[in-house]
Amino acid sequence: MTVLDIIAYTGIFVFALTGAFKARTFKMDIFGGVVVAFVSAYGGGTLRDLLIGIRPVNWINDNTAFILVFAGAVFTFFLKENVNRFKRTIFYTDAAGLGLFTAAGIEVAMRNGLNELYAVIMGVITATFGGLIADIFCNAVPNLFKRGELYATACAIGGFIYVALKHTAIPTNLNLTICVVLVMGIRIYSKRKRLMLPDI
Amino acid sequence: MTVLDIIAYTGIFVFALTGAFKARTFKMDIFGGVVVAFVSAYGGGTLRDLLIGIRPVNWINDNTAFILVFAGAVFTFFLKENVNRFKRTIFYTDAAGLGLFTAAGIEVAMRNGLNELYAVIMGVITATFGGLIADIFCNAVPNLFKRGELYATACAIGGFIYVALKHTAIPTNLNLTICVVLVMGIRIYSKRKRLMLPDI
Amino acid sequence: MTVLDIIAYTGIFVFALTGAFKARTFKMDIFGGVVVAFVSAYGGGTLRDLLIGIRPVNWINDNTAFILVFAGAVFTFFLKENVNRFKRTIFYTDAAGLGLFTAAGIEVAMRNGLNELYAVIMGVITATFGGLIADIFCNAVPNLFKRGELYATACAIGGFIYVALKHTAIPTNLNLTICVVLVMGIRIYSKRKRLMLPDI
């Protein structure tokens, strides 16, 4: 396992935790918790794989993926508290996960022949559509589309910079770091300054 | 670009407009508006491609597709009015789009080896499931299944006639025109006469 | 047609009936009834096929599939009563369908190279995600994730036993029967004893 794998699996674990807490908010049982946790962590990448035509989708036969998500749900189960106590921690880890997933989605898309515009779109889908599908499973109004802090926008900006820097001599690891820092920075700044997109 | 392409992209633009207005109704921000517009325009064809196994799905790397949808969302954004003023225009362009998408979906399905029954089903999915997915993204009760004017039914009738006429010597362009006129006619007639399907 | 085919199509018909009744509960028209019936019957297997990468999905060009679902919707249409009168019957046939679909999903998954853990996951998805997608189409809170009797859990237990018994000399038909009986048994027992999973 490389450092990158560890970071990626950390992102998965955090997204799974967010999903499990969401399931608790909607009074689901533990099966629902595991499903919503899995969808939160892997839903975006799954949709990307389906649209591009990668088969089977990436998590098939990946036992670590299932164990991580299951562990996230069990952890949430034994932690008889709600998400509020961890809101601060989750905000930062979620922001890091967003940046990471955006870059990972872009890499997968470009390796499969997508142009730069659609690679960034796939990066944003990878990072943000897991939460959207989880909201749909919970029959909740998707957070992703509601006016609020910059979320998908942060991924899109980070993604376009990432793609632009691929044309330079910057090594991939540094580029990835820039992408993550940028997405986190935009998230934090937009939260502090209450920046948001205008309504349609 | 052929005349057919122009008509097809007009259909896409109109479906995107409808989606952007729907997003406004649900108080989304402009990112949500673009996503719901895209899903309204391309969701049905995407589902068809996934079910048939066409990969990647048709709009991947199609920059015109993205620009059209984006333009539709931006147009809606600057037009600070609601959908009511355009209801009449949208009704007719939407009806034309329905007929066009039905025929296009049938052609794609038959080229990929589907039999006539399933080709018509794919035509109806192409024309109507984008709105369904958009409704799901908005957490709205899908219009498609509610009692109301004939909508999917108009596509199904137009589709069956289109498939039947393919057995005759009628040229494809004429057949396409008949399909569009038929779907529009059924939509207009059913609206005037308040025809609707019975409840299940 | 083998005995197995007959059992499988019976399961499909029962799942379609459940879907049509669900559509009636949500005051849909007959088109909505057919779609929700189809999704209830084939939605789980469709998602499994998409995730594994089987294309086209299994029901494409299967006219019997469409006729069965259509017949289920028409049957429901002429039966001007609600689901309550048949609750008891539907409970048992649904439970048999669950066991059958779990085993069928596992077989398809293993033939396509999935390991045992993911084969069982695909079995559970095949058996239970049709109802989930139907609930999403109806804009209902998914039953699947709500505290209640054991449902997906029954499939998971039946599925793990089925996979374990594949390592023994037990013939497939007997193994299938054991799986169905087990799933039905757990469903009936959990209903009587009001067993349920704890909340997440």
XYZ file of C-alpha atoms in Angstrom:
600
model
C 0.000 0.000 0.000
C 1.354 3.366 -1.047
C 0.828 6.681 0.736
C -1.712 7.484 -1.958
C -3.712 4.336 -1.216
C -3.770 5.240 2.469
C -5.042 8.735 1.692
C -7.648 7.336 -0.706
C -8.932 4.775 1.806
C -9.053 7.509 4.458
C -11.279 9.513 2.094
C -13.501 6.457 1.595
C -13.751 5.912 5.363
C -14.714 9.532 5.992
C -17.334 9.511 3.232
C -18.697 6.249 4.690
C -18.933 7.847 8.141
C -20.837 10.805 6.710
C -23.208 8.351 5.021
C -23.770 6.334 8.194
C -24.577 9.514 10.145
C -26.962 10.537 7.383
C -28.705 7.157 7.673
C -29.052 7.738 11.417
C -30.624 11.145 10.811
C -33.243 9.366 8.684
C -33.856 6.705 11.372
C -32.652 3.783 9.290
C -31.656 0.406 10.632
C -28.082 -0.868 10.440
C -28.583 -2.443 6.998
C -29.727 0.932 5.659
C -26.717 2.459 7.399
C -24.280 0.164 5.599
C -25.944 0.755 2.206
C -26.051 4.551 2.584
C -22.448 4.536 3.843
C -21.367 2.475 0.824
C -23.258 4.697 -1.602
C -21.810 7.850 -0.025
C -18.286 6.475 -0.418
C -18.514 4.704 -3.757
C -21.636 6.088 -5.490
C -19.869 8.872 -7.383
C -17.126 6.621 -8.723
C -19.705 3.992 -9.630
C -21.730 6.455 -11.705
C -18.511 7.644 -13.401
C -17.552 4.051 -14.268
C -21.031 3.331 -15.664
C -21.081 6.477 -17.820
C -17.558 5.903 -19.173
C -18.198 2.187 -19.615
C -15.619 0.725 -17.210
C -16.790 -2.738 -16.247
C -17.128 -4.125 -13.764
C -17.306 -0.971 -11.668
C -14.197 -0.305 -9.575
C -15.221 -1.748 -6.171
C -16.316 -5.159 -7.443
C -14.243 -7.878 -5.683
C -12.473 -5.216 -3.555
C -12.928 -6.722 -0.079
C -11.056 -3.831 1.555
C -13.717 -1.463 0.193
C -16.515 -3.428 1.839
C -14.644 -3.899 5.126
C -13.830 -0.178 5.343
C -17.439 0.857 4.761
C -18.717 -1.816 7.128
C -16.220 -0.656 9.764
C -17.412 2.930 9.262
C -21.021 1.871 9.837
C -20.146 -0.246 12.897
C -18.062 2.604 14.312
C -21.040 4.937 13.903
C -23.318 2.323 15.475
C -21.273 2.085 18.672
C -20.808 5.817 18.859
C -24.192 6.673 20.299
C -23.978 10.326 19.502
C -25.081 12.402 16.596
C -23.017 13.978 13.900
C -22.843 17.425 15.527
C -19.942 16.633 17.853
C -17.804 15.704 14.871
C -19.043 18.325 12.476
C -15.767 20.227 12.576
C -13.573 17.171 11.988
C -15.858 15.833 9.290
C -15.881 19.188 7.503
C -12.094 19.084 7.057
C -11.763 15.393 6.193
C -14.716 15.654 3.815
C -13.054 18.640 2.111
C -9.809 16.678 1.744
C -11.779 13.723 0.362
C -13.480 16.017 -2.156
C -10.153 17.229 -3.540
C -8.720 13.735 -3.662
C -11.763 12.203 -5.349
C -11.880 15.001 -7.915
C -8.270 14.357 -8.972
C -8.754 10.564 -8.904
C -11.893 10.849 -11.058
C -10.053 13.045 -13.566
C -7.182 10.547 -13.829
C -9.553 7.613 -14.442
C -11.495 9.618 -17.039
C -8.398 10.741 -18.957
C -6.926 7.236 -18.960
C -10.200 6.158 -20.624
C -9.994 8.719 -23.421
C -12.172 11.541 -22.112
C -11.290 15.075 -23.108
C -10.372 17.648 -20.465
C -13.841 19.192 -20.116
C -15.505 15.835 -19.553
C -12.637 14.632 -17.356
C -13.319 17.546 -14.984
C -17.055 16.768 -15.123
C -16.259 13.158 -14.168
C -14.019 14.440 -11.362
C -16.893 16.490 -9.951
C -19.289 13.530 -10.336
C -16.815 11.207 -8.582
C -16.464 13.624 -5.657
C -20.035 14.783 -5.197
C -22.608 12.377 -6.647
C -22.187 9.757 -3.901
C -23.801 12.191 -1.494
C -26.520 12.930 -4.065
C -27.416 9.238 -4.482
C -27.344 8.821 -0.685
C -29.811 11.729 -0.382
C -32.057 10.086 -2.986
C -31.937 6.790 -1.039
C -32.963 8.740 2.080
C -35.737 10.522 0.132
C -34.136 13.824 1.136
C -33.893 16.997 -0.924
C -30.340 16.760 -2.343
C -27.971 19.034 -0.450
C -25.785 19.223 -3.539
C -28.196 21.463 -5.430
C -29.322 23.696 -2.592
C -27.927 27.153 -2.092
C -25.166 26.905 0.470
C -21.401 27.019 0.657
C -19.441 26.251 -2.502
C -19.210 22.480 -2.760
C -19.303 21.107 -6.310
C -17.941 24.491 -7.417
C -14.847 23.958 -5.269
C -14.313 20.584 -6.975
C -14.788 22.113 -10.438
C -12.242 24.882 -9.784
C -9.763 22.436 -8.251
C -10.332 20.090 -11.173
C -9.721 22.703 -13.876
C -6.477 23.814 -12.160
C -5.413 20.161 -11.861
C -5.997 19.572 -15.575
C -4.204 22.825 -16.478
C -1.165 21.913 -14.360
C -0.934 18.527 -16.097
C 0.361 20.494 -19.107
C 3.289 21.739 -17.012
C 6.304 19.861 -15.629
C 4.778 19.695 -12.135
C 4.961 16.121 -10.797
C 1.597 14.363 -10.278
C 1.949 14.095 -6.497
C 2.524 17.829 -6.173
C -0.357 18.539 -8.539
C -2.595 16.293 -6.443
C -1.545 18.134 -3.294
C -2.303 21.483 -4.937
C -5.748 20.205 -5.965
C -6.571 19.000 -2.443
C -5.281 22.193 -0.804
C -7.201 24.315 -3.320
C -10.494 22.488 -2.812
C -10.069 22.630 0.972
C -9.146 26.309 0.775
C -12.214 27.201 -1.295
C -14.440 25.173 1.039
C -13.066 26.876 4.152
C -13.046 30.360 2.609
C -16.596 30.029 1.228
C -17.840 28.801 4.605
C -16.217 31.696 6.475
C -17.299 34.360 3.996
C -20.661 32.673 3.387
C -19.964 32.675 -0.314
C -22.565 30.880 -2.384
C -23.679 30.501 -5.954
C -26.666 32.590 -7.036
C -29.989 30.827 -7.567
C -30.887 29.667 -11.045
C -24.413 19.788 -39.485
C -27.502 18.402 -41.189
C -31.078 19.650 -40.786
C -31.633 16.641 -38.540
C -28.767 17.664 -36.252
C -30.221 21.147 -35.961
C -33.635 19.764 -35.047
C -32.051 17.360 -32.536
C -30.019 20.084 -30.840
C -33.142 22.280 -30.725
C -34.882 19.447 -28.866
C -31.935 19.204 -26.459
C -32.015 22.967 -25.856
C -35.747 22.952 -25.129
C -35.465 20.004 -22.756
C -32.565 21.796 -21.029
C -34.717 24.940 -20.629
C -37.524 22.912 -19.087
C -35.004 21.389 -16.674
C -33.539 24.769 -15.709
C -37.029 26.139 -14.991
C -37.763 23.024 -12.913
C -34.590 23.663 -10.904
C -35.769 27.243 -10.290
C -39.128 25.969 -9.045
C -37.209 23.907 -6.490
C -35.051 26.890 -5.444
C -31.762 25.392 -6.583
C -28.559 27.302 -7.203
C -27.060 27.638 -10.677
C -24.993 24.443 -10.329
C -28.192 22.514 -9.572
C -29.777 24.289 -12.535
C -27.074 23.083 -14.930
C -27.236 19.507 -13.602
C -31.037 19.295 -13.756
C -30.983 20.867 -17.243
C -28.409 18.310 -18.401
C -30.334 15.417 -16.893
C -33.606 16.633 -18.447
C -31.960 16.787 -21.870
C -29.698 13.725 -21.781
C -30.992 11.535 -18.932
C -33.324 9.429 -21.063
C -30.718 8.689 -23.727
C -28.149 7.953 -21.028
C -30.392 5.349 -19.387
C -31.086 3.813 -22.817
C -27.353 3.578 -23.546
C -26.652 1.986 -20.160
C -29.415 -0.617 -20.545
C -28.404 -1.519 -24.109
C -24.712 -1.462 -23.208
C -23.484 1.364 -25.461
C -20.293 2.722 -23.923
C -19.334 5.331 -23.289
C -22.796 6.915 -23.190
C -23.567 9.157 -26.157
C -22.749 12.623 -24.753
C -19.248 11.780 -23.489
C -16.720 14.113 -25.188
C -19.549 15.970 -26.972
C -18.655 19.564 -26.133
C -21.626 20.922 -28.088
C -23.914 18.984 -25.742
C -22.413 20.646 -22.678
C -22.355 24.113 -24.215
C -26.012 23.835 -25.295
C -27.176 22.777 -21.854
C -24.995 25.400 -20.174
C -26.392 28.052 -22.533
C -29.925 26.909 -21.670
C -29.203 27.302 -17.952
C -27.542 30.709 -18.410
C -30.450 31.868 -20.591
C -32.877 30.845 -17.840
C -30.688 32.562 -15.246
C -30.808 35.938 -16.992
C -34.485 35.616 -17.727
C -35.762 36.595 -14.297
C -39.239 35.270 -14.838
C -40.889 31.994 -14.146
C -41.899 29.289 -16.552
C -45.530 30.425 -16.857
C -44.902 33.086 -19.487
C -43.381 30.499 -21.778
C -45.682 27.626 -20.950
C -47.368 27.756 -24.338
C -44.124 27.840 -26.341
C -42.530 25.161 -24.175
C -45.554 22.913 -24.578
C -45.137 22.852 -28.366
C -41.348 22.583 -28.489
C -41.430 19.914 -25.772
C -44.003 17.956 -27.806
C -41.795 18.194 -30.907
C -38.799 17.077 -28.834
C -40.770 14.097 -27.546
C -41.543 12.864 -31.052
C -37.981 13.415 -32.212
C -36.389 11.683 -29.208
C -38.775 8.729 -29.545
C -37.738 8.139 -33.154
C -34.042 8.717 -32.377
C -34.186 6.259 -29.461
C -35.845 3.644 -31.667
C -33.152 4.020 -34.345
C -30.318 3.645 -31.803
C -32.013 0.601 -30.252
C -32.623 -1.159 -33.568
C -29.063 -0.508 -34.750
C -27.956 -2.309 -31.584
C -30.024 -5.425 -32.212
C -33.142 -4.762 -30.147
C -36.430 -6.187 -31.396
C -39.306 -3.876 -32.280
C -41.112 -4.098 -28.941
C -38.001 -3.185 -26.973
C -36.967 -0.575 -29.541
C -40.259 1.260 -28.902
C -39.714 0.886 -25.142
C -36.259 2.430 -25.569
C -37.817 5.222 -27.658
C -40.241 6.032 -24.847
C -37.418 5.869 -22.262
C -35.246 8.183 -24.396
C -38.043 10.726 -24.684
C -39.515 10.670 -21.186
C -37.070 9.358 -18.557
C -34.891 12.479 -18.530
C -37.793 14.352 -16.916
C -38.288 11.459 -14.507
C -34.655 11.514 -13.357
C -34.824 15.319 -13.073
C -37.901 14.952 -10.833
C -36.025 12.418 -8.689
C -33.064 14.839 -8.380
C -35.548 17.524 -7.254
C -37.178 15.058 -4.819
C -40.488 15.723 -6.589
C -43.277 13.236 -7.259
C -42.580 12.217 -10.880
C -44.969 13.949 -13.252
C -44.534 11.102 -15.705
C -46.603 8.666 -13.639
C -49.315 11.022 -12.462
C -52.727 11.155 -14.070
C -52.689 13.975 -16.552
C -52.571 14.471 -20.288
C -51.198 11.679 -22.465
C -47.421 12.006 -22.415
C -45.517 8.701 -22.507
C -48.583 7.235 -24.230
C -48.199 9.729 -27.083
C -44.573 8.588 -27.480
C -45.568 4.917 -27.423
C -48.229 5.397 -30.114
C -45.895 7.504 -32.257
C -43.172 4.903 -31.737
C -45.280 1.931 -32.781
C -46.441 3.746 -35.933
C -42.816 4.697 -36.690
C -41.691 1.065 -36.383
C -44.632 -0.129 -38.484
C -43.879 2.390 -41.259
C -40.262 1.204 -41.374
C -41.629 -1.941 -43.058
C -42.994 0.215 -45.895
C -41.161 2.151 -48.627
C -41.642 5.472 -46.820
C -38.309 7.327 -46.591
C -36.885 7.780 -43.083
C -37.200 11.570 -43.088
C -40.894 11.402 -43.934
C -41.405 8.690 -41.314
C -39.660 10.867 -38.727
C -41.894 13.802 -39.652
C -45.001 11.622 -39.312
C -43.808 10.460 -35.875
C -43.213 14.037 -34.657
C -46.542 15.295 -36.047
C -48.368 12.325 -34.524
C -46.856 12.778 -31.070
C -47.552 16.533 -31.192
C -51.089 15.880 -32.406
C -51.847 13.418 -29.625
C -50.355 15.793 -27.034
C -52.443 18.743 -28.259
C -55.620 16.719 -28.696
C -55.322 15.072 -25.268
C -54.720 18.459 -23.633
C -57.752 20.022 -25.308
C -60.067 17.080 -24.649
C -58.539 16.413 -21.231
C -57.894 12.817 -22.251
C -55.977 10.803 -19.701
C -55.120 7.239 -18.881
C -57.212 5.574 -16.177
C -55.602 4.983 -12.765
C -53.983 1.645 -12.086
C -39.409 -24.273 -20.081
C -37.965 -26.024 -17.058
C -39.455 -26.141 -13.570
C -36.882 -23.521 -12.612
C -38.074 -21.156 -15.337
C -41.642 -21.530 -14.139
C -40.626 -20.738 -10.563
C -38.563 -17.757 -11.729
C -41.377 -16.309 -13.831
C -43.762 -16.816 -10.904
C -41.387 -14.726 -8.791
C -41.330 -12.044 -11.496
C -45.138 -12.020 -11.682
C -45.489 -11.678 -7.908
C -42.917 -8.857 -7.754
C -44.774 -7.150 -10.622
C -48.076 -7.440 -8.723
C -46.492 -5.874 -5.635
C -45.210 -3.055 -7.808
C -48.592 -2.448 -9.447
C -50.273 -2.286 -6.043
C -47.586 0.146 -4.890
C -48.330 2.343 -7.910
C -52.013 2.289 -6.981
C -51.184 3.384 -3.430
C -49.430 6.390 -4.962
C -52.391 7.177 -7.259
C -50.531 6.603 -10.500
C -52.098 6.009 -13.874
C -51.794 2.694 -15.691
C -48.570 3.714 -17.456
C -46.988 4.438 -14.077
C -48.374 1.104 -12.875
C -46.634 -0.814 -15.676
C -43.318 1.011 -15.116
C -43.339 0.524 -11.331
C -44.348 -3.130 -11.807
C -41.477 -3.640 -14.258
C -38.989 -1.910 -11.987
C -40.147 -3.933 -8.963
C -39.668 -7.159 -10.899
C -36.517 -6.409 -12.888
C -34.880 -3.404 -11.192
C -32.621 -5.407 -8.880
C -31.308 -7.680 -11.630
C -30.836 -4.661 -13.894
C -28.670 -2.869 -11.323
C -26.673 -6.086 -10.797
C -26.085 -6.426 -14.555
C -24.994 -2.779 -14.834
C -22.550 -3.033 -11.905
C -21.039 -6.314 -13.136
C -21.002 -5.080 -16.726
C -23.339 -7.619 -18.368
C -24.705 -6.017 -21.520
C -27.306 -5.664 -22.642
C -29.121 -6.138 -19.320
C -30.928 -9.466 -18.972
C -34.512 -8.520 -19.940
C -33.648 -6.825 -23.254
C -35.506 -8.605 -26.093
C -37.245 -10.911 -23.579
C -40.860 -10.522 -24.689
C -42.090 -12.932 -22.014
C -40.687 -10.551 -19.379
C -42.700 -7.641 -20.744
C -45.893 -9.671 -21.217
C -45.682 -11.045 -17.659
C -45.264 -7.593 -16.129
C -47.964 -6.132 -18.370
C -50.295 -8.987 -17.391
C -49.552 -8.299 -13.718
C -50.461 -4.632 -14.149
C -53.644 -5.431 -16.113
C -54.631 -8.024 -13.509
C -54.208 -5.395 -10.783
C -56.157 -2.891 -12.871
C -59.231 -5.112 -13.167
C -59.036 -6.152 -9.541
C -60.637 -3.055 -8.072
C -59.471 -3.726 -4.567
C -56.471 -2.704 -2.591
C -53.499 -4.745 -1.586
C -54.787 -5.533 1.927
C -56.966 -8.445 0.882
C -53.968 -10.187 -0.609
C -51.403 -9.161 1.963
C -51.105 -12.669 3.344
C -50.682 -14.342 -0.052
C -48.279 -11.677 -1.258
C -46.188 -12.029 1.891
C -45.498 -15.697 1.176
C -44.968 -15.429 -2.577
C -42.772 -12.367 -2.062
C -40.685 -14.303 0.470
C -40.287 -17.196 -1.991
C -39.323 -14.704 -4.696
C -36.712 -13.172 -2.395
C -35.005 -16.505 -1.814
C -35.118 -17.400 -5.496
C -33.783 -14.046 -6.691
C -30.980 -14.140 -4.111
C -29.757 -17.519 -5.396
C -30.211 -16.491 -9.045
C -28.262 -13.268 -8.465
C -25.427 -15.204 -6.787
C -25.218 -17.639 -9.715
C -25.051 -14.821 -12.293
C -22.405 -13.001 -10.231
C -20.195 -16.064 -9.760
C -20.405 -16.997 -13.435
C -19.083 -13.492 -14.139
C -16.036 -13.853 -11.900
C -17.233 -12.217 -8.660
C -15.851 -13.537 -5.389
C -18.168 -15.026 -2.785
C -18.598 -11.868 -0.701
C -19.600 -9.780 -3.708
C -21.694 -12.605 -5.158
C -23.813 -12.554 -1.991
C -24.006 -8.744 -2.181
C -25.240 -9.070 -5.775
C -27.756 -11.702 -4.626
C -29.155 -9.272 -2.052
C -29.215 -6.444 -4.625
C -31.011 -8.679 -7.152
C -33.667 -9.615 -4.597
C -34.253 -6.300 -2.853
C -33.194 -3.280 -4.940
C -36.142 -3.529 -7.361
C -38.425 -2.496 -4.502
C -35.982 0.274 -3.579
C -35.975 1.749 -7.096
C -39.776 1.445 -7.208
C -39.966 3.408 -3.942
C -37.682 6.074 -5.422
C -39.922 6.304 -8.523
C -42.908 6.767 -6.189
C -40.975 9.387 -4.166
C -41.565 7.225 -1.082
C -39.203 6.675 1.837
C -37.585 3.335 0.931
C -39.089 0.507 2.957
C -35.869 -1.428 2.559
C -33.933 0.751 4.983
C -36.614 1.313 7.582
C -36.699 -0.616 10.824
C -39.098 -3.467 10.389
C -39.014 -7.206 9.895
C -35.842 -8.788 8.574
C -35.907 -8.437 4.786
C -32.509 -7.864 3.175
C -30.999 -9.616 6.195
C -32.994 -12.753 5.378
C -31.564 -12.644 1.829
C -28.020 -12.128 3.120
C -28.236 -15.099 5.509
C -29.831 -17.297 2.836
C -27.180 -16.144 0.388
C -24.210 -16.922 2.644
C -25.596 -20.418 3.375
C -26.171 -20.952 -0.355
C -22.573 -20.006 -1.155
C -21.248 -22.169 1.695
C -23.243 -25.197 0.510
C -21.831 -24.793 -3.005
C -18.560 -26.130 -1.520
C -20.328 -29.374 -0.571
C -21.669 -32.158 -2.771
C -25.254 -30.916 -2.421
C -26.905 -30.668 -5.867
C -27.798 -27.142 -7.019
C -31.568 -27.740 -7.029
C -31.505 -28.886 -3.418
C -29.288 -25.958 -2.469
C -31.723 -23.580 -4.164
C -34.621 -25.135 -2.255
C -32.728 -24.770 1.028
C -32.051 -21.102 0.233
C -35.720 -20.389 -0.546
C -36.964 -22.258 2.529
C -34.397 -20.498 4.713
C -35.287 -17.010 3.457
C -39.015 -17.752 3.836
C -38.414 -19.205 7.305
C -36.467 -16.148 8.481
C -39.113 -13.818 7.033
C -41.982 -15.674 8.755
C -40.118 -16.080 12.058
C -39.022 -12.436 12.147
C -42.564 -11.280 11.421
C -44.046 -13.436 14.173
C -41.414 -12.581 16.764
C -41.174 -8.974 15.591
C -37.441 -9.381 15.155
C -35.720 -6.408 13.619
C -32.275 -4.987 13.128
C -31.195 -2.274 15.555
C -31.059 1.303 14.300
C -27.756 2.620 13.005
